[in-house]
Amino acid sequence: MTAVKSPLTEAAQKTTGEALQGALVDLIDLGLLGKQAHWNLTGRNFKVVHEHLDEVVALARQYQDEVAERSVALGVNPDGRARTIADRTTIPQLEAGYLADDKVVAAIADVLAQLIEKFRDRIALTDQPDPVTQDLFIAITAALEKQHWMFQAQV
Amino acid sequence: MTAVKSPLTEAAQKTTGEALQGALVDLIDLGLLGKQAHWNLTGRNFKVVHEHLDEVVALARQYQDEVAERSVALGVNPDGRARTIADRTTIPQLEAGYLADDKVVAAIADVLAQLIEKFRDRIALTDQPDPVTQDLFIAITAALEKQHWMFQAQV
Amino acid sequence: MTAVKSPLTEAAQKTTGEALQGALVDLIDLGLLGKQAHWNLTGRNFKVVHEHLDEVVALARQYQDEVAERSVALGVNPDGRARTIADRTTIPQLEAGYLADDKVVAAIADVLAQLIEKFRDRIALTDQPDPVTQDLFIAITAALEKQHWMFQAQV
Amino acid sequence: MTAVKSPLTEAAQKTTGEALQGALVDLIDLGLLGKQAHWNLTGRNFKVVHEHLDEVVALARQYQDEVAERSVALGVNPDGRARTIADRTTIPQLEAGYLADDKVVAAIADVLAQLIEKFRDRIALTDQPDPVTQDLFIAITAALEKQHWMFQAQV
Amino acid sequence: MTAVKSPLTEAAQKTTGEALQGALVDLIDLGLLGKQAHWNLTGRNFKVVHEHLDEVVALARQYQDEVAERSVALGVNPDGRARTIADRTTIPQLEAGYLADDKVVAAIADVLAQLIEKFRDRIALTDQPDPVTQDLFIAITAALEKQHWMFQAQV
Amino acid sequence: MTAVKSPLTEAAQKTTGEALQGALVDLIDLGLLGKQAHWNLTGRNFKVVHEHLDEVVALARQYQDEVAERSVALGVNPDGRARTIADRTTIPQLEAGYLADDKVVAAIADVLAQLIEKFRDRIALTDQPDPVTQDLFIAITAALEKQHWMFQAQV
Amino acid sequence: MTAVKSPLTEAAQKTTGEALQGALVDLIDLGLLGKQAHWNLTGRNFKVVHEHLDEVVALARQYQDEVAERSVALGVNPDGRARTIADRTTIPQLEAGYLADDKVVAAIADVLAQLIEKFRDRIALTDQPDPVTQDLFIAITAALEKQHWMFQAQV
Amino acid sequence: MTAVKSPLTEAAQKTTGEALQGALVDLIDLGLLGKQAHWNLTGRNFKVVHEHLDEVVALARQYQDEVAERSVALGVNPDGRARTIADRTTIPQLEAGYLADDKVVAAIADVLAQLIEKFRDRIALTDQPDPVTQDLFIAITAALEKQHWMFQAQV
Amino acid sequence: MTAVKSPLTEAAQKTTGEALQGALVDLIDLGLLGKQAHWNLTGRNFKVVHEHLDEVVALARQYQDEVAERSVALGVNPDGRARTIADRTTIPQLEAGYLADDKVVAAIADVLAQLIEKFRDRIALTDQPDPVTQDLFIAITAALEKQHWMFQAQV
Amino acid sequence: MTAVKSPLTEAAQKTTGEALQGALVDLIDLGLLGKQAHWNLTGRNFKVVHEHLDEVVALARQYQDEVAERSVALGVNPDGRARTIADRTTIPQLEAGYLADDKVVAAIADVLAQLIEKFRDRIALTDQPDPVTQDLFIAITAALEKQHWMFQAQV
Amino acid sequence: MTAVKSPLTEAAQKTTGEALQGALVDLIDLGLLGKQAHWNLTGRNFKVVHEHLDEVVALARQYQDEVAERSVALGVNPDGRARTIADRTTIPQLEAGYLADDKVVAAIADVLAQLIEKFRDRIALTDQPDPVTQDLFIAITAALEKQHWMFQAQV
Amino acid sequence: MTAVKSPLTEAAQKTTGEALQGALVDLIDLGLLGKQAHWNLTGRNFKVVHEHLDEVVALARQYQDEVAERSVALGVNPDGRARTIADRTTIPQLEAGYLADDKVVAAIADVLAQLIEKFRDRIALTDQPDPVTQDLFIAITAALEKQHWMFQAQV
């Protein structure tokens, strides 16, 4: 079984592939974390935050797919298995049990701020090796920053 | 922060809650595994299997949500965090890297067979303590058995 | 004018018919109560609760119809007239005038808790005489318990 | 908890508010009566009349909401609770049990004729105090008169 | 060519498989009979009954598919060939030629009554061997009983 | 009960009516055969062929209806009952049990080839007596020939 | 202002143009007549016939447009003005005032029978001069014959 | 066959009924005239005016129906037959044959101006006898005045 | 370039035209103000109020268009240019910078109260000169009063 | 690799296949030419003609597919490659560079007139060998003649 | 009330924030100007230009929102109040009163040319400080240049 | 007839314009080639590849239009005429006649690889002269690389 032939040079493929794999781990864990909060939420703003979290999950799932398919299109196998996510994620994890709405809002705002920083690094890193992948990272960053503002606005 | 008041007795709540948590781990990992195969697939039947796997992922995601929300509605906090899934899943994991289409079809058929057995046990277990949860497990089992047949038919 | 010929024995028809008539009264009054709160609501969470109440009303109206049509399909005439509802409802009634959002949330959570208990009894009662009707009660209970959790979570 | 500040003078608010409350009782009971007939109907024209009644119910429910929300927008609390409807409705009530299709058609035609008379009075009453509410009553009357014609045409 | 591996024991598979094959013959013939009446109908109520029959056909076709796919998912080959239906159906057949609307209504009501009895037996038979199949039979029975009521109501 | 008055002469009506009845038997059996294969299929191309067969069934069902309604519009009663189909069909029947995908593809291609021949005869036969019916046969033939090509292309 | 250049010879254009103008008058008057009956209808089958007539009106309006645009595409100006319709229509006119449902059904069946005869003549007339126009007349005839059967079936 | 019982007094019914009948003639002829121009149009602006005329036709047809159904709902039979329209219309008729786009635009603007004047009279006439009908005339006038502006703007 | 010919007398046109121009300024500024708050909002109820404001903007934009097109249809040029809005608006302006959710809710409630007063004057002013324009003002007032109630309810 | 088995005799296949290949070249080049004009258009009627040309392109693309698939269904390989179109097209080609709207309208009208003539020949040629293909050519001719009229009308 | 924490450095935030505020003023005024022309337009091409202007307005409104929300996501408060737009816009303003279609087309083409120049500067300015905002400016420029071409093409 | 005024300098316009014209030829020929394979395909995977090729055609057609309209928006006339495509395309052409599915898959993968290389050059070339056009090339490259991966994966 031969690998997909990459349109990039080996070096460009390596840099870009690592950035994509890092993004994949981030986005899968963002989706899991969003659902965990969606389910265990409590508080006066339950209904609104509950639904807002599903927008974050939808965004995370859409970009997981685009990031992973971009990776394999460059000849780099994406790895989104449970063990990989659990071991490599750097997102601060939520507690088990009920989660108060104001704490969830603050936690999501923090998580998004951390992810934005990492995605901005990936934009810079891929500028030379692959502007096509960079364009995808720009789109993801725009979406994350929009959510970040909305969560921050209600802290 | 008070827990949601359960409509079940404590014993019924315990049995049902454990069954739901087990189901949640299964379904989240089924979704991750389905995507891993969806992305890394190769072979002459790539296009069909690639799309078929997304039906499995959609099914897994729909029932994740119903199972977790059923759990919290009974006063039991669902846990769908990355670490929990990685540690508790019993589904045999896929290799990293490219995956040949016939091997994926066989692997999915096997995974579904294992899950079906566990869901049939959950149907039996919840018959007395909570027929409402049992009804959900019956619906999930029907869906898994339909997919199981379709993957088996092409082995 | 002959009655619809029931597929049930007389005894089964009687038990099931009474359970369905009780359910009908509950669901019609839940719909009226939901609208009363929807209209007279005040408070900082007005917009969210106002819309959330309409989900409860929609649910109540959908199952009114299914319960009443199930009843007549078994040869038992459903009675959903205003006087019947007013006289037989056991749901605690709302005050006239403006209703504060937090009190409405608590009141709806309580009403749902009471209805769930009654529907769980109906599930038990219809298990032998009519599993088809039981299946409908299971579906209604699942829907009520989901709403119950969401109102409780914001108390 | 302060009342909503009315855009009307006190006198205009009183006249208009009473007209709206009367309309609300009429429309809720029309909806309940329409469903009662929808469920217990028999006769050769069952299918057509069964579905036609649901058009009446849909109309009644749509205008209940508009009438009640118009009322509270004027600072007058609408009252649509079961007891209120049962006690204040002036619509002749249907018998319990099966209802022959031709009798239902005649009964609905009569009910609609009575409601039209009352709504025409409300149009006249609100002309000065509140042309905005009058406009709503005109729309409801038009809809009722259309249904009235269609039921009369088949008597 | 290996058979699909059944999630049931051999005995459970046999009982459930026979019940599903019986249901399949019933539902295919109900669809053929519904169309035969749909085409050859006459009488003052032609238009309504003509369209009502297509609802029955749609229902029969939807459940044919679910029943047959459930069967093969259990490792039992469904048989829906013309000869099988003609030889095994127990539904009383319609005359050739024009069919008066009132006779069709009565005939359909009778056919549905007979099918309901058989499906209620299948619900009882599959309770132990396969609650998943039982759940499908419960859904079919509910649908048939609703249609049965509506045809009976217009006899 | 009088027959529908035909717009054709008696001779034209006879020729056209027989052609339509023959077409009806063909199309109903094509639908049953398509479903039989849809359900019992196995092999590496299961998913694609499974779905392709449903396109054939949809086509068969659409034209059954048009052919039968065309027939009665000409005053000739269509006969689509199970016994009629079983006795008069000339389509080679499928074996019971599992069906390998390549054999199904070949079998459908053959069945379509036979039907096309018969429909081309019907086009010739109805040219003079009824160009309106001929136009329907032309449309059916075009659809069958398109499917025939697609099945042949994968033999 | 030059006329549109016809793709037909002068003789063919004349024959085809006259057939199209005749068809236009028929279809516009069928639409007016259908609405007249739709509005003034009475009787127990009011609702069904009222809606059925609108199907006829929709059909008449769709084909008016196709016939008139086909005419001008051949360089022949269609004339659909009120005076032209009133003077040239040969369709028997309805009485003013209320119209009983059974009489309307019979009248529509008769009108359709007359139109079908005229359209069958137009099919024959245009076979040589313009098969493209003939194809349109065949489609219209098929639609009229379907409606004719449905009205006849309920006489 | 009894007439529909009018909600108006005899005098009010007479005034309103005549206004509605006049409106019906206007609107049916506007629809016929719009189509005549739609078909026979020529000129550089053909495509735009051709499509704009269909908006006028759609408007005319929608209000024909509302006006005629309003009339019968008041117990006055609407008359929309070809002869009635041809004899009573006061709209200036178009020439037969091709129609230049700028002349059509001017003619439609004139026709609309005339109709607006008549509808404004009907608004005044029905103010006392029937504000419900007046409301319909107001809506029609608003729609006609909007079209009038748009046609005038391009003269 | 000639002005559009007005269906009103000069005096009526003047009164109505001024009322429409005033309404236009109000509605455009309401739309700008709604967006300003939509963007700069902060506070725990951010998400709900953020979305609620967009409903107000949508309403303002829909009626801007209807008011301005109504004006030009009467031969009066609407003026919606930036300078005109800035100079003539009487709506109290928002501060620059972040806006707390409770202050926004109160501010919008106040703005709506002021607009309602002005629109009620316009209803009175146009009653004689142009009931068609009055009807539009009635619809706008109803919509504003509904929003006013919903904002007031959450103060 | 065997060719698709044709339902036609060799002679009929040859005549029909050549007619279809000719039609394919015409329709592909019509689509290319329509786009060329769509992009390079200038003039006061730019917007309307720009959009009208896309209707022609859509029509050309739809029938390309039907013509080519009809050809292969008859066992004749369609050839739609760039070189084939460039060498065999007989449609007069457009100049490079900007194209004035009135010249484009005239050019399209001419091209359509030429194509219509060729398609009318194909209708005549295929009458005996294959009425199914003839029916497709009739449909294409009707569509081309409709467009021809509309472009001519604006010359 | 704390400001939203910006993901940019202070300098980058300042440059980007000013560019976004400038873009916001441009886009709001483009929307107002588009509507002003949409309403006061006259001339033979009224209908097409009237509708084309609404495409420009829709584009302006969509990007207003994206630009303003991007700004606040970067911690810079957007200012879209009437006074701000009136004072800071550099777009040449339209005259009051009727506007001839050819003058409007030329004016819009000019306005778009000016805006494009400014947006191309903003693309250059934001390349280093914020590629995410730059990507938004690129998308807006592409959309403006497409409209610019279409308006220029019809000058 | 004046050319569209370009927003670019002459040199930038020349570079960008040539890149766009090259892209246009590539994308039109990709569309023609995709259809040629879509029609003449054979082999066991016919159905899947047949449909997959239509995705490529849709992609090619969408970007043809965007590329050509981008070109004219920059004042450079796109040329998409048949002769131009045939003479300038560098894509390896398909053989006439039937095409085996595996060869088609390999051929499409090769064609896409060649196009990707050329589009990556165009991304580099337009970086300075026109980032707006570059952004379009980036989007096209991303789409081509996704398809390239999917075709490669099944080789």
mmCIF file of C-alpha atoms in Angstrom, chain I residues 1-4 24 28-29 32 35-36 38-40 42 50 54 61 64-65 68-69 72 75-83 85-87 89 93-100, chain K residues 1-4 24 28-29 32 35-36 38-40 42 50 54 61 64-65 68-69 72 75-83 85-87 89 93-100:
data_model
loop_
_atom_site.group_PDB
_atom_site.id
_atom_site.type_symbol
_atom_site.label_atom_id
_atom_site.label_comp_id
_atom_site.label_asym_id
_atom_site.label_seq_id
_atom_site.Cartn_x
_atom_site.Cartn_y
_atom_site.Cartn_z
ATOM 1 C CA MET I 1 -37.815 63.301 -15.663
ATOM 2 C CA THR I 2 -41.435 63.423 -14.477
ATOM 3 C CA ALA I 3 -42.478 62.551 -10.973
ATOM 4 C CA VAL I 4 -44.650 59.462 -10.346
ATOM 5 C CA LEU I 24 -38.305 56.270 7.412
ATOM 6 C CA ILE I 28 -33.321 53.484 9.575
ATOM 7 C CA ASP I 29 -31.924 54.837 12.811
ATOM 8 C CA LEU I 32 -28.339 51.359 12.977
ATOM 9 C CA LYS I 35 -26.651 46.878 15.137
ATOM 10 C CA GLN I 36 -24.481 49.195 17.287
ATOM 11 C CA HIS I 38 -25.628 44.005 18.772
ATOM 12 C CA TRP I 39 -21.886 44.486 18.232
ATOM 13 C CA ASN I 40 -20.774 46.248 21.443
ATOM 14 C CA THR I 42 -21.435 42.673 27.077
ATOM 15 C CA HIS I 50 -27.321 39.831 20.916
ATOM 16 C CA ASP I 54 -31.058 41.183 15.324
ATOM 17 C CA ARG I 61 -35.072 46.916 7.730
ATOM 18 C CA GLN I 64 -37.805 50.779 6.001
ATOM 19 C CA ASP I 65 -38.288 49.262 2.609
ATOM 20 C CA ALA I 68 -39.904 54.154 1.446
ATOM 21 C CA GLU I 69 -41.552 52.272 -1.421
ATOM 22 C CA VAL I 72 -42.424 56.889 -3.798
ATOM 23 C CA GLY I 75 -45.063 60.460 -5.659
ATOM 24 C CA VAL I 76 -42.997 61.602 -2.673
ATOM 25 C CA ASN I 77 -39.245 60.925 -2.772
ATOM 26 C CA PRO I 78 -38.005 59.183 0.372
ATOM 27 C CA ASP I 79 -34.687 60.352 1.752
ATOM 28 C CA GLY I 80 -32.635 57.765 3.606
ATOM 29 C CA ARG I 81 -29.133 59.179 3.196
ATOM 30 C CA ALA I 82 -26.681 59.149 6.099
ATOM 31 C CA ARG I 83 -26.682 62.908 6.584
ATOM 32 C CA ILE I 85 -30.696 60.331 9.267
ATOM 33 C CA ALA I 86 -28.005 61.898 11.449
ATOM 34 C CA ASP I 87 -29.623 65.339 11.303
ATOM 35 C CA THR I 89 -33.331 61.465 14.000
ATOM 36 C CA GLN I 93 -28.125 57.874 20.686
ATOM 37 C CA LEU I 94 -26.035 55.164 22.336
ATOM 38 C CA GLU I 95 -22.616 55.858 23.827
ATOM 39 C CA ALA I 96 -19.550 54.630 21.968
ATOM 40 C CA GLY I 97 -17.758 51.595 23.443
ATOM 41 C CA TYR I 98 -18.955 48.520 25.319
ATOM 42 C CA LEU I 99 -22.608 48.442 26.379
ATOM 43 C CA ALA I 100 -23.853 46.430 29.353
ATOM 44 C CA MET K 1 -16.740 46.361 32.422
ATOM 45 C CA THR K 2 -13.529 44.962 30.985
ATOM 46 C CA ALA K 3 -12.668 45.148 27.317
ATOM 47 C CA VAL K 4 -12.422 41.925 25.301
ATOM 48 C CA LEU K 24 -17.376 49.686 8.516
ATOM 49 C CA ILE K 28 -22.774 51.082 6.039
ATOM 50 C CA ASP K 29 -22.855 54.087 3.752
ATOM 51 C CA LEU K 32 -27.692 53.414 2.681
ATOM 52 C CA LYS K 35 -31.231 51.770 -0.826
ATOM 53 C CA GLN K 36 -31.587 55.493 -1.642
ATOM 54 C CA HIS K 38 -33.205 51.554 -5.137
ATOM 55 C CA TRP K 39 -36.149 53.708 -4.017
ATOM 56 C CA ASN K 40 -35.778 56.854 -6.134
ATOM 57 C CA THR K 42 -36.474 55.976 -12.750
ATOM 58 C CA HIS K 50 -33.740 48.329 -8.899
ATOM 59 C CA ASP K 54 -30.532 45.186 -3.721
ATOM 60 C CA ARG K 61 -25.012 44.458 4.989
ATOM 61 C CA GLN K 64 -20.864 45.275 7.741
ATOM 62 C CA ASP K 65 -21.645 42.552 10.209
ATOM 63 C CA ALA K 68 -17.855 44.931 12.974
ATOM 64 C CA GLU K 69 -17.791 41.543 14.678
ATOM 65 C CA VAL K 72 -14.899 43.643 18.547
ATOM 66 C CA GLY K 75 -11.023 44.204 21.328
ATOM 67 C CA VAL K 76 -11.783 47.324 19.275
ATOM 68 C CA ASN K 77 -15.299 48.782 19.529
ATOM 69 C CA PRO K 78 -16.897 49.321 16.127
ATOM 70 C CA ASP K 79 -18.914 52.522 15.704
ATOM 71 C CA GLY K 80 -21.781 52.368 13.234
ATOM 72 C CA ARG K 81 -24.007 55.143 14.554
ATOM 73 C CA ALA K 82 -25.773 57.533 12.172
ATOM 74 C CA ARG K 83 -23.700 60.559 13.162
ATOM 75 C CA ILE K 85 -21.399 57.498 9.257
ATOM 76 C CA ALA K 86 -22.562 60.970 8.184
ATOM 77 C CA ASP K 87 -19.398 62.642 9.454
ATOM 78 C CA THR K 89 -18.025 58.793 5.046
ATOM 79 C CA GLN K 93 -23.506 61.434 -1.844
ATOM 80 C CA LEU K 94 -26.509 61.123 -4.149
ATOM 81 C CA GLU K 95 -28.848 64.054 -4.848
ATOM 82 C CA ALA K 96 -32.285 64.028 -3.247
ATOM 83 C CA GLY K 97 -35.247 63.254 -5.555
ATOM 84 C CA TYR K 98 -35.639 61.035 -8.593
ATOM 85 C CA LEU K 99 -32.487 59.438 -10.012
ATOM 86 C CA ALA K 100 -32.162 58.416 -13.664
#
